[in-house]
JSON list of C-alpha atoms in Angstrom, two decimals:
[
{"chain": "T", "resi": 99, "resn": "UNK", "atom": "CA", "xyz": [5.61, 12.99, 12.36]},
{"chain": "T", "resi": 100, "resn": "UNK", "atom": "CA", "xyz": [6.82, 9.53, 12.48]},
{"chain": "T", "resi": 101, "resn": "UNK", "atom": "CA", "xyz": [7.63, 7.51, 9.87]},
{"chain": "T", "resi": 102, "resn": "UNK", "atom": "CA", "xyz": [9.05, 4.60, 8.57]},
{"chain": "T", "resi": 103, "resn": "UNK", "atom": "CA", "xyz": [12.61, 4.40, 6.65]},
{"chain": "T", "resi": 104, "resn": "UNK", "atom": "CA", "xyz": [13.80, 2.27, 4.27]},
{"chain": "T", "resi": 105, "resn": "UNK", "atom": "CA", "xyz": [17.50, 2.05, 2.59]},
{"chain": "T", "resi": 106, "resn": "UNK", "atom": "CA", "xyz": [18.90, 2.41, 0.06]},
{"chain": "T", "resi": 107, "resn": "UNK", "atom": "CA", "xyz": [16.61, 4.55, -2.40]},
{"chain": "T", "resi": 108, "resn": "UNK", "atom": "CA", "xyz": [17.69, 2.38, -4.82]},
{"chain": "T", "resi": 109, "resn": "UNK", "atom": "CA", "xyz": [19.73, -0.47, -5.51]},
{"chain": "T", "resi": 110, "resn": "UNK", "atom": "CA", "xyz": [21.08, -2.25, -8.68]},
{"chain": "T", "resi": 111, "resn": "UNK", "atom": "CA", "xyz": [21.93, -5.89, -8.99]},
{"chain": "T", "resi": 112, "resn": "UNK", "atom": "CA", "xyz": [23.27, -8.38, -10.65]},
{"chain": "T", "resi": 113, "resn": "UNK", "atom": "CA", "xyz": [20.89, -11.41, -11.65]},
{"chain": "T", "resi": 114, "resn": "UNK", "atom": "CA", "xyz": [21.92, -14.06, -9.09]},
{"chain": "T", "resi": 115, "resn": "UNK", "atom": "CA", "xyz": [23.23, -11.65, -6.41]},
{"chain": "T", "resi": 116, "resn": "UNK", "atom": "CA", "xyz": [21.61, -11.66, -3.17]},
{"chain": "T", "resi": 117, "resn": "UNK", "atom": "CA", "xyz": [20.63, -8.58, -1.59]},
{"chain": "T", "resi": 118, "resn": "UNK", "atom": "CA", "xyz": [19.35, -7.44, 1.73]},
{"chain": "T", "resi": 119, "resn": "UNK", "atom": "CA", "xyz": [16.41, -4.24, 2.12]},
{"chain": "T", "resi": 120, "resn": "UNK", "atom": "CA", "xyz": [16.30, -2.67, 5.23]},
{"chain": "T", "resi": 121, "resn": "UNK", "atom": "CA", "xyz": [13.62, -1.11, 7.18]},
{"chain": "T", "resi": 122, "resn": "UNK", "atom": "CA", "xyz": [13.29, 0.79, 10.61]},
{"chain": "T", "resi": 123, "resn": "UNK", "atom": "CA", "xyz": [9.58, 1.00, 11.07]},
{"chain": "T", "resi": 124, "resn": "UNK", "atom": "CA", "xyz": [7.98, 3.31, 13.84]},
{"chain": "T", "resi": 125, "resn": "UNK", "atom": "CA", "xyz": [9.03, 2.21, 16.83]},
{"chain": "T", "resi": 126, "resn": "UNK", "atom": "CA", "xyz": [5.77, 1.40, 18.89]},
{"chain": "T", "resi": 127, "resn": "UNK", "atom": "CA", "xyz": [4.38, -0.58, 15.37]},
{"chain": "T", "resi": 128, "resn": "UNK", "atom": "CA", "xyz": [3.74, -3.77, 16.36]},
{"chain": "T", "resi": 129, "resn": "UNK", "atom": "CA", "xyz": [3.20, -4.85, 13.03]},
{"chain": "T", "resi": 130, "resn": "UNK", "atom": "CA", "xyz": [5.61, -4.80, 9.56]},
{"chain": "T", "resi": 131, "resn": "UNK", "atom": "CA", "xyz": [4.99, -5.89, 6.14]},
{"chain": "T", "resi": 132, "resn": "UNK", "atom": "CA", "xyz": [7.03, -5.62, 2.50]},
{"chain": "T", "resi": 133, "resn": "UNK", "atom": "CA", "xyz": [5.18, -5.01, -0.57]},
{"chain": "T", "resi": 134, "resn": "UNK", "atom": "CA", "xyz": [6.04, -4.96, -4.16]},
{"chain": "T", "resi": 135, "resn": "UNK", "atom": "CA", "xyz": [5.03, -2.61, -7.19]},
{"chain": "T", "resi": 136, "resn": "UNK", "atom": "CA", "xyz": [5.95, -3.56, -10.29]},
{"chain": "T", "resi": 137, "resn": "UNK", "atom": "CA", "xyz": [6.81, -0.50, -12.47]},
{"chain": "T", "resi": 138, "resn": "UNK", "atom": "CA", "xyz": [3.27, 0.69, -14.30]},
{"chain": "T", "resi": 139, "resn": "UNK", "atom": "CA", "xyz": [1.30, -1.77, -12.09]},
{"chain": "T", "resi": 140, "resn": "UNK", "atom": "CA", "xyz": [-0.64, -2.18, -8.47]},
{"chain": "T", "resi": 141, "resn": "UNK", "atom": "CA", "xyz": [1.07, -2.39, -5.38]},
{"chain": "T", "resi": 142, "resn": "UNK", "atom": "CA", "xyz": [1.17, -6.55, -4.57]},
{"chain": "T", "resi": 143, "resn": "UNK", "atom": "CA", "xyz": [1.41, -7.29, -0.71]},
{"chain": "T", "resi": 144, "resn": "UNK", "atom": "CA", "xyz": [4.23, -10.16, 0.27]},
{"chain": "T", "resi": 145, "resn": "UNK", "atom": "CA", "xyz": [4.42, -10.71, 3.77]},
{"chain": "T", "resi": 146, "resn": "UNK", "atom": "CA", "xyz": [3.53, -9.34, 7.08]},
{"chain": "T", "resi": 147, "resn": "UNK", "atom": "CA", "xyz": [5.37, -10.06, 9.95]},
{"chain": "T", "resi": 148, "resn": "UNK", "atom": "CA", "xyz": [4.36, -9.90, 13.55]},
{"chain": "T", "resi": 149, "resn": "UNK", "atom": "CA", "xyz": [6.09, -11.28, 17.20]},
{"chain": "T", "resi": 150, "resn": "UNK", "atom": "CA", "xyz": [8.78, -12.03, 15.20]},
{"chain": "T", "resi": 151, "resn": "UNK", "atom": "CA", "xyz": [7.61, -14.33, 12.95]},
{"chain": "T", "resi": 152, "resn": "UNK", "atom": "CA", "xyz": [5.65, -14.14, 9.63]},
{"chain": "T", "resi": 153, "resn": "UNK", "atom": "CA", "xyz": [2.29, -13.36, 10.25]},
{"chain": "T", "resi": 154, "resn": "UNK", "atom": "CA", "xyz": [0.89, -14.26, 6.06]},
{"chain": "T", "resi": 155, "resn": "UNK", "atom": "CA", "xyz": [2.62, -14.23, 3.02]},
{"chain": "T", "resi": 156, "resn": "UNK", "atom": "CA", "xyz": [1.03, -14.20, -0.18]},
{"chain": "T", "resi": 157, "resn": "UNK", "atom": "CA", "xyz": [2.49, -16.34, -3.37]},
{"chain": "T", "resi": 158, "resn": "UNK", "atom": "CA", "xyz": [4.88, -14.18, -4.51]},
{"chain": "T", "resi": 159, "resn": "UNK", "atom": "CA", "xyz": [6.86, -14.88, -1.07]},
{"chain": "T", "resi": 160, "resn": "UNK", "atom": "CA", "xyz": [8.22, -18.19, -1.66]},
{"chain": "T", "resi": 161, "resn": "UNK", "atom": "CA", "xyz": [11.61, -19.57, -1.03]},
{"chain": "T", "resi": 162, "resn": "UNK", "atom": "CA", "xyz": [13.73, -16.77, -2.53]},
{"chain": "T", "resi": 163, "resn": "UNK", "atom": "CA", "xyz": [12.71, -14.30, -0.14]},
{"chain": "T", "resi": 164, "resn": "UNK", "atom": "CA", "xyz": [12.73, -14.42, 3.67]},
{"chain": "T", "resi": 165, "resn": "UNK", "atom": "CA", "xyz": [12.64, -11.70, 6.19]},
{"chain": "T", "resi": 166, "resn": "UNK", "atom": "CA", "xyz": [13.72, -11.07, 9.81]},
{"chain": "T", "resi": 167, "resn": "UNK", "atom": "CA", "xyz": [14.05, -8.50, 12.81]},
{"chain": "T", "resi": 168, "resn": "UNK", "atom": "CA", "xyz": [17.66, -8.62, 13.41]},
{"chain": "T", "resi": 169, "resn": "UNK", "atom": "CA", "xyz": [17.27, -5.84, 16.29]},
{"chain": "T", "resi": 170, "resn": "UNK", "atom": "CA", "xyz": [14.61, -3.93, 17.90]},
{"chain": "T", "resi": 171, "resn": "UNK", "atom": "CA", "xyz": [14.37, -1.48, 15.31]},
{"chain": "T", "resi": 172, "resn": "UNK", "atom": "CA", "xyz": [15.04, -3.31, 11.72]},
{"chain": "T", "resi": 173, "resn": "UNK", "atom": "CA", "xyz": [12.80, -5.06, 9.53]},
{"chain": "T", "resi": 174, "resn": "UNK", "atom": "CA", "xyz": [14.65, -6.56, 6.73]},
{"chain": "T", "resi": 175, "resn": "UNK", "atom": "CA", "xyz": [13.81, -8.03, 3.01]},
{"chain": "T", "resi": 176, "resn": "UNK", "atom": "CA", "xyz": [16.44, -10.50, 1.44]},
{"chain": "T", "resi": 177, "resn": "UNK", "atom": "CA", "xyz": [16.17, -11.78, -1.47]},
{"chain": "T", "resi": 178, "resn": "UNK", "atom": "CA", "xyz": [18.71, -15.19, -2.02]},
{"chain": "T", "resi": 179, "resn": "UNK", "atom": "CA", "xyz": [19.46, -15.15, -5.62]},
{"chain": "T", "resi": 180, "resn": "UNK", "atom": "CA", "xyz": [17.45, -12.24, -7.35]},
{"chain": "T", "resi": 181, "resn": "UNK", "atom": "CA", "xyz": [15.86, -12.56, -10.97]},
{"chain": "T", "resi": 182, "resn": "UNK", "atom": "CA", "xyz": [15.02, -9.77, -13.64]},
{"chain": "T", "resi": 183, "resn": "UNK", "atom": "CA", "xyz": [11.54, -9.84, -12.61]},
{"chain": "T", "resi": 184, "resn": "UNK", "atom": "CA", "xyz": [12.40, -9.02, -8.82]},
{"chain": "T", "resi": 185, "resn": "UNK", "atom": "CA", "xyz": [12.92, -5.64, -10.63]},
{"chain": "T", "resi": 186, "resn": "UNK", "atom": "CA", "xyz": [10.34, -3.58, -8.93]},
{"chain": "T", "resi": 187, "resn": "UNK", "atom": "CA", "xyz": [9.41, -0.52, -6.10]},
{"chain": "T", "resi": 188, "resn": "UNK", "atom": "CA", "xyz": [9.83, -2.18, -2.92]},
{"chain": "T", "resi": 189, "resn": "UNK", "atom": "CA", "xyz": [7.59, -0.51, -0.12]},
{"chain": "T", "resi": 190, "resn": "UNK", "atom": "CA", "xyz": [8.11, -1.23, 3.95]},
{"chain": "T", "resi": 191, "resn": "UNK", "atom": "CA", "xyz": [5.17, -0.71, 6.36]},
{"chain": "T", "resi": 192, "resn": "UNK", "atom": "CA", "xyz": [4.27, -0.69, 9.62]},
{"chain": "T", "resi": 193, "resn": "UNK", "atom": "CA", "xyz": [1.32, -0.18, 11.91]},
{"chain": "T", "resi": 194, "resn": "UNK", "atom": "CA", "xyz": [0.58, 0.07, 15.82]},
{"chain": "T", "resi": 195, "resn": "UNK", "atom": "CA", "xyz": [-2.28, -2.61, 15.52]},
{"chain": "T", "resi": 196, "resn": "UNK", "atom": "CA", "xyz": [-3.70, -5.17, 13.56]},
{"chain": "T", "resi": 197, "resn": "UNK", "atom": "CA", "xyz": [-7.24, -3.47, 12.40]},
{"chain": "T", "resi": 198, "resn": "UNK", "atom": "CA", "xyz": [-4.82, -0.14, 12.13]},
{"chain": "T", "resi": 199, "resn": "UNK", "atom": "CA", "xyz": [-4.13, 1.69, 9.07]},
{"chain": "T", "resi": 200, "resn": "UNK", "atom": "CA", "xyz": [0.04, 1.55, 7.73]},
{"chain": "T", "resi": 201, "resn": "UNK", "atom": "CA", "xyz": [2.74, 4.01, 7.46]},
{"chain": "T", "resi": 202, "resn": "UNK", "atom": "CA", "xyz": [4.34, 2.88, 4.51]},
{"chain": "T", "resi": 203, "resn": "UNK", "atom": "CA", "xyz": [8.42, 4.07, 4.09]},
{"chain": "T", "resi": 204, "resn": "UNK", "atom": "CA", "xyz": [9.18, 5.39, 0.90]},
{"chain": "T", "resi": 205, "resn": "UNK", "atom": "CA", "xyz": [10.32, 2.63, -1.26]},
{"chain": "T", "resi": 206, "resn": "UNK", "atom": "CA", "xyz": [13.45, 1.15, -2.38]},
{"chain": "T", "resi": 207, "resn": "UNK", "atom": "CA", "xyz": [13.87, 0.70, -6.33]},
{"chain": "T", "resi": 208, "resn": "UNK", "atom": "CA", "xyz": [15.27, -2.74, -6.82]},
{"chain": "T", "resi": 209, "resn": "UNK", "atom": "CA", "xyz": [16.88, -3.29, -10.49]},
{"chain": "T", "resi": 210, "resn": "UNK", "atom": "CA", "xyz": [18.57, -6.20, -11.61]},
{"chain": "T", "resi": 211, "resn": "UNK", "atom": "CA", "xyz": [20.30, -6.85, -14.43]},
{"chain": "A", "resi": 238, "resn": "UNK", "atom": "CA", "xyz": [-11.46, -12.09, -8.09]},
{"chain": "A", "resi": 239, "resn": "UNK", "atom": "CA", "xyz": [-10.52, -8.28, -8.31]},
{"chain": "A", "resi": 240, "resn": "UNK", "atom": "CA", "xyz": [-11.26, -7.05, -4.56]},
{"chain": "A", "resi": 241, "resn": "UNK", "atom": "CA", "xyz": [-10.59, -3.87, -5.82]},
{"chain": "A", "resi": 242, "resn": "UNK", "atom": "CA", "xyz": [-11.71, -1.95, -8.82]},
{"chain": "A", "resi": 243, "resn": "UNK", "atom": "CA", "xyz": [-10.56, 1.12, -10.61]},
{"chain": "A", "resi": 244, "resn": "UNK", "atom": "CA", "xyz": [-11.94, 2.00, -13.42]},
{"chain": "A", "resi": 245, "resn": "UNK", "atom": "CA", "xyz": [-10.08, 4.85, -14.67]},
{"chain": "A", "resi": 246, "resn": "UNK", "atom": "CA", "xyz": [-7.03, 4.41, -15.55]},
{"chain": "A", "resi": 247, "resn": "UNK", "atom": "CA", "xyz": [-6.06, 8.42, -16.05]},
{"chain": "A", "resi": 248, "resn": "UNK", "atom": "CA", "xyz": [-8.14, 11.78, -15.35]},
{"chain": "A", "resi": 249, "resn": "UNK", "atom": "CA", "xyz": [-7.93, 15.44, -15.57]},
{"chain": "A", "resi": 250, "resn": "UNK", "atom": "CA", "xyz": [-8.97, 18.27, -13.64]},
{"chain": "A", "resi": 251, "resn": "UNK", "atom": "CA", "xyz": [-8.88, 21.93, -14.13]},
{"chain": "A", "resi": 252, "resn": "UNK", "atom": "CA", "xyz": [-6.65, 23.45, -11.42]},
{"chain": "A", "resi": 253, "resn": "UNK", "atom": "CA", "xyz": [-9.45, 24.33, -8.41]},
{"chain": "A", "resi": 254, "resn": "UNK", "atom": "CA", "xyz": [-12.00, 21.84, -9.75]},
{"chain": "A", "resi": 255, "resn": "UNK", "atom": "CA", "xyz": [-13.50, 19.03, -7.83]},
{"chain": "A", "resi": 256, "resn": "UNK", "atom": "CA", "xyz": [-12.20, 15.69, -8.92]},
{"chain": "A", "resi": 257, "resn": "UNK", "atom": "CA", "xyz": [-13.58, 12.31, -8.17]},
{"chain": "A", "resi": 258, "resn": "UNK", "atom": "CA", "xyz": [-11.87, 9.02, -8.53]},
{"chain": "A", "resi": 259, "resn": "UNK", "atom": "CA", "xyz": [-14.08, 5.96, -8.51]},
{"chain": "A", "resi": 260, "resn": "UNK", "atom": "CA", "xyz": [-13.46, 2.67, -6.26]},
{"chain": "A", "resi": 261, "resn": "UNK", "atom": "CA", "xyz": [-15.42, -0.52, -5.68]},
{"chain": "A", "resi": 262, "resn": "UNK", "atom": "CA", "xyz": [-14.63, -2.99, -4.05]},
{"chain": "A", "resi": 263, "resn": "UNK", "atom": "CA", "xyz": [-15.63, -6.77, -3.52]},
{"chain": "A", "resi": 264, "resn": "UNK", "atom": "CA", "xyz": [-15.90, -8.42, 0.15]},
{"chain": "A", "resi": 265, "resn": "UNK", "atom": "CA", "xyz": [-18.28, -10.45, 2.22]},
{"chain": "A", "resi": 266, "resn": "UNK", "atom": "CA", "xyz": [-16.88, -9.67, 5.13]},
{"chain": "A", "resi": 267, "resn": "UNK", "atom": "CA", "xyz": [-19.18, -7.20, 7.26]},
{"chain": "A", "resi": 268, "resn": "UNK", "atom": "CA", "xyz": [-15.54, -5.49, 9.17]},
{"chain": "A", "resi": 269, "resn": "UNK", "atom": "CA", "xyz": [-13.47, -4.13, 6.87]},
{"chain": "A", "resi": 270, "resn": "UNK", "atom": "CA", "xyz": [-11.62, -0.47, 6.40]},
{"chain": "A", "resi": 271, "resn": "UNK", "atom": "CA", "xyz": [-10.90, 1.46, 3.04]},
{"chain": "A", "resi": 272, "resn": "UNK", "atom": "CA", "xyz": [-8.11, 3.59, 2.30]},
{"chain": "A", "resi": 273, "resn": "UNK", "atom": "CA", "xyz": [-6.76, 5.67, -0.09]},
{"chain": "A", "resi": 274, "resn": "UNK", "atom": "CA", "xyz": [-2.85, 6.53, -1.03]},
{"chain": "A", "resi": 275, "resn": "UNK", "atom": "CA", "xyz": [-1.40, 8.82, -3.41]},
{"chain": "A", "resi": 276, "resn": "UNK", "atom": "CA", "xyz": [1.92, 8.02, -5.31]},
{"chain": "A", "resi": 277, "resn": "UNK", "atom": "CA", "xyz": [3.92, 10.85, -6.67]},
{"chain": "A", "resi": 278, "resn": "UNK", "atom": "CA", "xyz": [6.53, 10.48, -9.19]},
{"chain": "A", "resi": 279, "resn": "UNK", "atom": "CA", "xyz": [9.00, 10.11, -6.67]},
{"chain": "A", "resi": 280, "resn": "UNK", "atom": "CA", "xyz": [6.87, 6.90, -5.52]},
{"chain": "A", "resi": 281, "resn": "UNK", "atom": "CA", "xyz": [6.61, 7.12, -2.01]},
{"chain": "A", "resi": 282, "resn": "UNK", "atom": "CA", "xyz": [2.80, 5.85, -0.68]},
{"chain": "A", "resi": 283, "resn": "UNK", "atom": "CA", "xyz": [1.37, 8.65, 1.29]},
{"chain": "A", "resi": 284, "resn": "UNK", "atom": "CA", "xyz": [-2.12, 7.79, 3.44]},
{"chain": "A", "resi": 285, "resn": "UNK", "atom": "CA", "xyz": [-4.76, 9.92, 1.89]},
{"chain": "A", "resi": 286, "resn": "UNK", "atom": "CA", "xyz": [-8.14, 8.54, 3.92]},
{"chain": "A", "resi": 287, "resn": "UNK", "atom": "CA", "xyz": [-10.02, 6.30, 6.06]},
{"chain": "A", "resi": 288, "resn": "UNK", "atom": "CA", "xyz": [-13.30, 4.45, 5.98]},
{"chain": "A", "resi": 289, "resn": "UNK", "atom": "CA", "xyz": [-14.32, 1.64, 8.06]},
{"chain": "A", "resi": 290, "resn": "UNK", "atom": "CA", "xyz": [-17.27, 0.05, 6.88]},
{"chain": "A", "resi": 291, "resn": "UNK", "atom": "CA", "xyz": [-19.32, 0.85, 10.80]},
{"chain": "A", "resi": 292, "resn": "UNK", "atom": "CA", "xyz": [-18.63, 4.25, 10.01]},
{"chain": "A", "resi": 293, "resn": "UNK", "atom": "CA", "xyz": [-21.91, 6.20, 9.80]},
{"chain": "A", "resi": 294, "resn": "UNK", "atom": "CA", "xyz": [-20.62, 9.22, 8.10]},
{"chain": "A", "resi": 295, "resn": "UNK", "atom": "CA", "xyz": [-18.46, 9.48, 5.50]},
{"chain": "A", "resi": 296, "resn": "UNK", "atom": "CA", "xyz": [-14.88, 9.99, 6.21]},
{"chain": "A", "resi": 297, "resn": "UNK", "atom": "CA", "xyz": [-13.34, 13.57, 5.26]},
{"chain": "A", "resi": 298, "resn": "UNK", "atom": "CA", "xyz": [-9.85, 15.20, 5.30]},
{"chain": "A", "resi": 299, "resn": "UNK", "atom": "CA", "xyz": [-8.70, 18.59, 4.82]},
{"chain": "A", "resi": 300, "resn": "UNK", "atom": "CA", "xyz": [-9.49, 18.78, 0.94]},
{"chain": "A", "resi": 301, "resn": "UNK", "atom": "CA", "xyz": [-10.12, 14.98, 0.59]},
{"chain": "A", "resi": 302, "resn": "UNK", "atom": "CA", "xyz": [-13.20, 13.25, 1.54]},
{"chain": "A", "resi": 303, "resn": "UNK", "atom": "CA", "xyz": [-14.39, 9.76, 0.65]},
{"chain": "A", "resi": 304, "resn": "UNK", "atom": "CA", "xyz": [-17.94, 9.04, -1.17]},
{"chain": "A", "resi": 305, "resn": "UNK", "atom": "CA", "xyz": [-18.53, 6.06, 1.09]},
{"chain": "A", "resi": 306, "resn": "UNK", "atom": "CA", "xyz": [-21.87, 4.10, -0.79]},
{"chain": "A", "resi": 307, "resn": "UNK", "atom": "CA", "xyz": [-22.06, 0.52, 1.08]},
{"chain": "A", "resi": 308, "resn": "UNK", "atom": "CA", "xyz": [-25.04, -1.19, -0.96]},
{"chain": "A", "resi": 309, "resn": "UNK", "atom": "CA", "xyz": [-23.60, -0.21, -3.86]},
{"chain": "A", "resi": 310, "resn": "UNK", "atom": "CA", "xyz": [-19.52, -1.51, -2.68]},
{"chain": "A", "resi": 311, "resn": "UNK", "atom": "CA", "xyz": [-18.14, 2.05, -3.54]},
{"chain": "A", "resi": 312, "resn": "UNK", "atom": "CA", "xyz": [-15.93, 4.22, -1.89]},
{"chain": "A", "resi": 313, "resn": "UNK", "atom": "CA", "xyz": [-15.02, 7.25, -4.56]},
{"chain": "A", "resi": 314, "resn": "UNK", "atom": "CA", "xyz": [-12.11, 9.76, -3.04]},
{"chain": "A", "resi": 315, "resn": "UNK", "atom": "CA", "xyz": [-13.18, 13.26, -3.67]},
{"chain": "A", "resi": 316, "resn": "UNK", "atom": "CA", "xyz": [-10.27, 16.05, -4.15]},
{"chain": "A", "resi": 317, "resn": "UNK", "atom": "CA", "xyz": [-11.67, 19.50, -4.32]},
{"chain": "A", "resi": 318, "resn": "UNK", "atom": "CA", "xyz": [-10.33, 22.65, -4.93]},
{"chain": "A", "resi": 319, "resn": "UNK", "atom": "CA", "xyz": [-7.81, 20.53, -7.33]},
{"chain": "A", "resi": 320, "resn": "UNK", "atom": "CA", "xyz": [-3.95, 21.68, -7.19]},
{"chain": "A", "resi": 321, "resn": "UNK", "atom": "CA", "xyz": [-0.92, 21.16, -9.35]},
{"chain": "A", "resi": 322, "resn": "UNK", "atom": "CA", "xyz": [0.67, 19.17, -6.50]},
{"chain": "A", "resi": 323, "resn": "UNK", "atom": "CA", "xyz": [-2.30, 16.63, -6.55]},
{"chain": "A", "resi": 324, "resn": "UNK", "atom": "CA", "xyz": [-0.77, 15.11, -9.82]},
{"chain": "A", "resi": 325, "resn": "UNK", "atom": "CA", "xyz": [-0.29, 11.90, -8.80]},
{"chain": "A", "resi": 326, "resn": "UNK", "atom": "CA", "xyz": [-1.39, 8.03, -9.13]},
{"chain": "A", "resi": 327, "resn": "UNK", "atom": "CA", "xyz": [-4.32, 7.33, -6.58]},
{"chain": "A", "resi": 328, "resn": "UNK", "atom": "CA", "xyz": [-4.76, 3.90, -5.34]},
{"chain": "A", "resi": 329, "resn": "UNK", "atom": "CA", "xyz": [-8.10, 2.51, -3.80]},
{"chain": "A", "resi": 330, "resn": "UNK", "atom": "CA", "xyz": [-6.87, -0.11, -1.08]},
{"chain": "A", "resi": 331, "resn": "UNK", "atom": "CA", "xyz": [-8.96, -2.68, 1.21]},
{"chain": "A", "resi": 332, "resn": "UNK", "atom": "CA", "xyz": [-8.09, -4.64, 4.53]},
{"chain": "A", "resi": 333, "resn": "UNK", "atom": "CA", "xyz": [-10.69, -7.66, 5.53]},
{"chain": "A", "resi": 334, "resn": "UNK", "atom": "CA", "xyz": [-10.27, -7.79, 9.15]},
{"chain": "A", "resi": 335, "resn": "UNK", "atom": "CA", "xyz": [-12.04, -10.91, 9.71]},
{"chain": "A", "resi": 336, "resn": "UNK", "atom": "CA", "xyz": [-10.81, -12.75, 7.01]},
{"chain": "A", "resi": 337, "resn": "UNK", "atom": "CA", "xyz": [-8.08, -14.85, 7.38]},
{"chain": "A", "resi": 338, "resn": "UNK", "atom": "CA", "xyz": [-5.91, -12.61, 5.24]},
{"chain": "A", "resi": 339, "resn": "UNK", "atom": "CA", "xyz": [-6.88, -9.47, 7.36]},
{"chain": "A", "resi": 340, "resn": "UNK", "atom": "CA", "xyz": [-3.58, -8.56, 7.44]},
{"chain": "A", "resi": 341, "resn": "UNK", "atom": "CA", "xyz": [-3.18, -7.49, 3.69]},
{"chain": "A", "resi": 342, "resn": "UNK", "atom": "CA", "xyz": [-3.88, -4.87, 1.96]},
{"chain": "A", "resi": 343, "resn": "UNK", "atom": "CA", "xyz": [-6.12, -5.40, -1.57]},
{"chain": "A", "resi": 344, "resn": "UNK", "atom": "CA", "xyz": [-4.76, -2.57, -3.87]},
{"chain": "A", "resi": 345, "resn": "UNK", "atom": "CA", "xyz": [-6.68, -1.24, -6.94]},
{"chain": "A", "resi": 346, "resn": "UNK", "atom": "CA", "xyz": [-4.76, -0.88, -10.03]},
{"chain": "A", "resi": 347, "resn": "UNK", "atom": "CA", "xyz": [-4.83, 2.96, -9.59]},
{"chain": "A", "resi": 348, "resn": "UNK", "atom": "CA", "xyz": [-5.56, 6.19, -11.46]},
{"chain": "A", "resi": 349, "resn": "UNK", "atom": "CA", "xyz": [-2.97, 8.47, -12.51]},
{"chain": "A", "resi": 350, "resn": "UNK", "atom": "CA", "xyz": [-4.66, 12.16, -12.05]},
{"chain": "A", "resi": 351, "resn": "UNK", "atom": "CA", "xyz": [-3.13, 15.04, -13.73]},
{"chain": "A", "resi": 352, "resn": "UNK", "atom": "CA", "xyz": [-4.56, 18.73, -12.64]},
{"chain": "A", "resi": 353, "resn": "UNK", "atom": "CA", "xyz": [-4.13, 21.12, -16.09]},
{"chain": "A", "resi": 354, "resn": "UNK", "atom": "CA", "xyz": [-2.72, 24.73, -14.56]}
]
């Protein structure tokens, strides 16, 4: 079954740092997105990303957070100078088409401190 | 506005009982597909189900099938034969597709099932 990876598991921070989430979605998605879940709450979306460029992002994606599609197969999250609240379960998806259902990756854990 | 509603926040089930967690959802949109996920403790999201709202029968699989009432905006997921491995946190999820967000998913705030051995 294919699925979609993301590294590391989990990563801690330090408030200010900058750090980089990386993704390899399935490989004939045509579509990737990055959502957030708060500890204890929903799952928020930020951005989808399609032809290599953002596709919608919602207002939690503003100017601290950008992503890109270095290669053919990563998707990555960076974050530019990361806040306590950026604390959260950070969730990588893909999907073949646009109307398609997603293959979400299994989350990283971002904690900063 | 809430697209998606959850209403309870935590339920049990008896181990081989049927369970059913309740959804509704808010769109005007006449295309639009609802899923389920369940989220272990180790938190990965795993696809449960599918509904798309042209679907004429209501969407089923394996042990999971979805309660799919359109007049009424619900879409409860139905677990029966309940096992200890279904204790999890179930989220109710919506995509628009001819919205101009139709790329997003609308998450519900989820219920956290427990099934009692």
């Amino acid at each position: 079954e294919p699925e979609v990876t993301q590294t590391p598991s989990h990563q801690v921070t330090q408030m200010g740092q900058e750090v980089i989430l990386r993704c390899v979605p399935i490989s004939n998605h045509l579509y990737f997105y990055w959502y957030r879940q708060i500890l204890g709450q929903k799952v928020e979306f930020l951005v989808s990303f399609y032809n290599n460029e953002i596709s919608e992002k919602s207002e939690i994606f503003d100017d601290q957070f950008s992503v890109e599609r270095p290669d053919g197969s990563n998707f990555t999250l960076k974050i530019r100078s990361t806040k306590l609240e950026d604390s959260a379960m950070y969730f990588c998806a893909s999907s073949p088409g646009q109307l398609q259902g997603y293959t979400f990756g299994s989350g990283t854990r971002l904690t900063v401190v | 506005a809430q697209k998606i509603t959850q209403t309870q926040p935590g339920m049990f089930v008896q181990e081989k009982e049927a369970v059913t967690l309740d959804c509704t959802y808010d769109t005007s949109d006449p295309s639009y597909g609802l899923f389920w996920y369940k989220q272990p403790s180790s938190g990965e999201m795993i696809f449960l189900i599918y509904q798309g709202s042209y679907d004429q029968q209501n969407a089923t699989e394996g042990r999971y099938s979805l309660n799919f009432q359109k007049a009424r905006k619900s879409a409860n997921l139905v677990i029966s034969a309940s096992q200890l491995g279904d204790s999890a946190m179930y989220f109710c999820a919506m995509r628009d597709y001819q919205s101009n967000t139709g790329n997003q998913f609308y998450f519900g705030t989820g219920t956290s099932l427990t099934v009692i051995p």
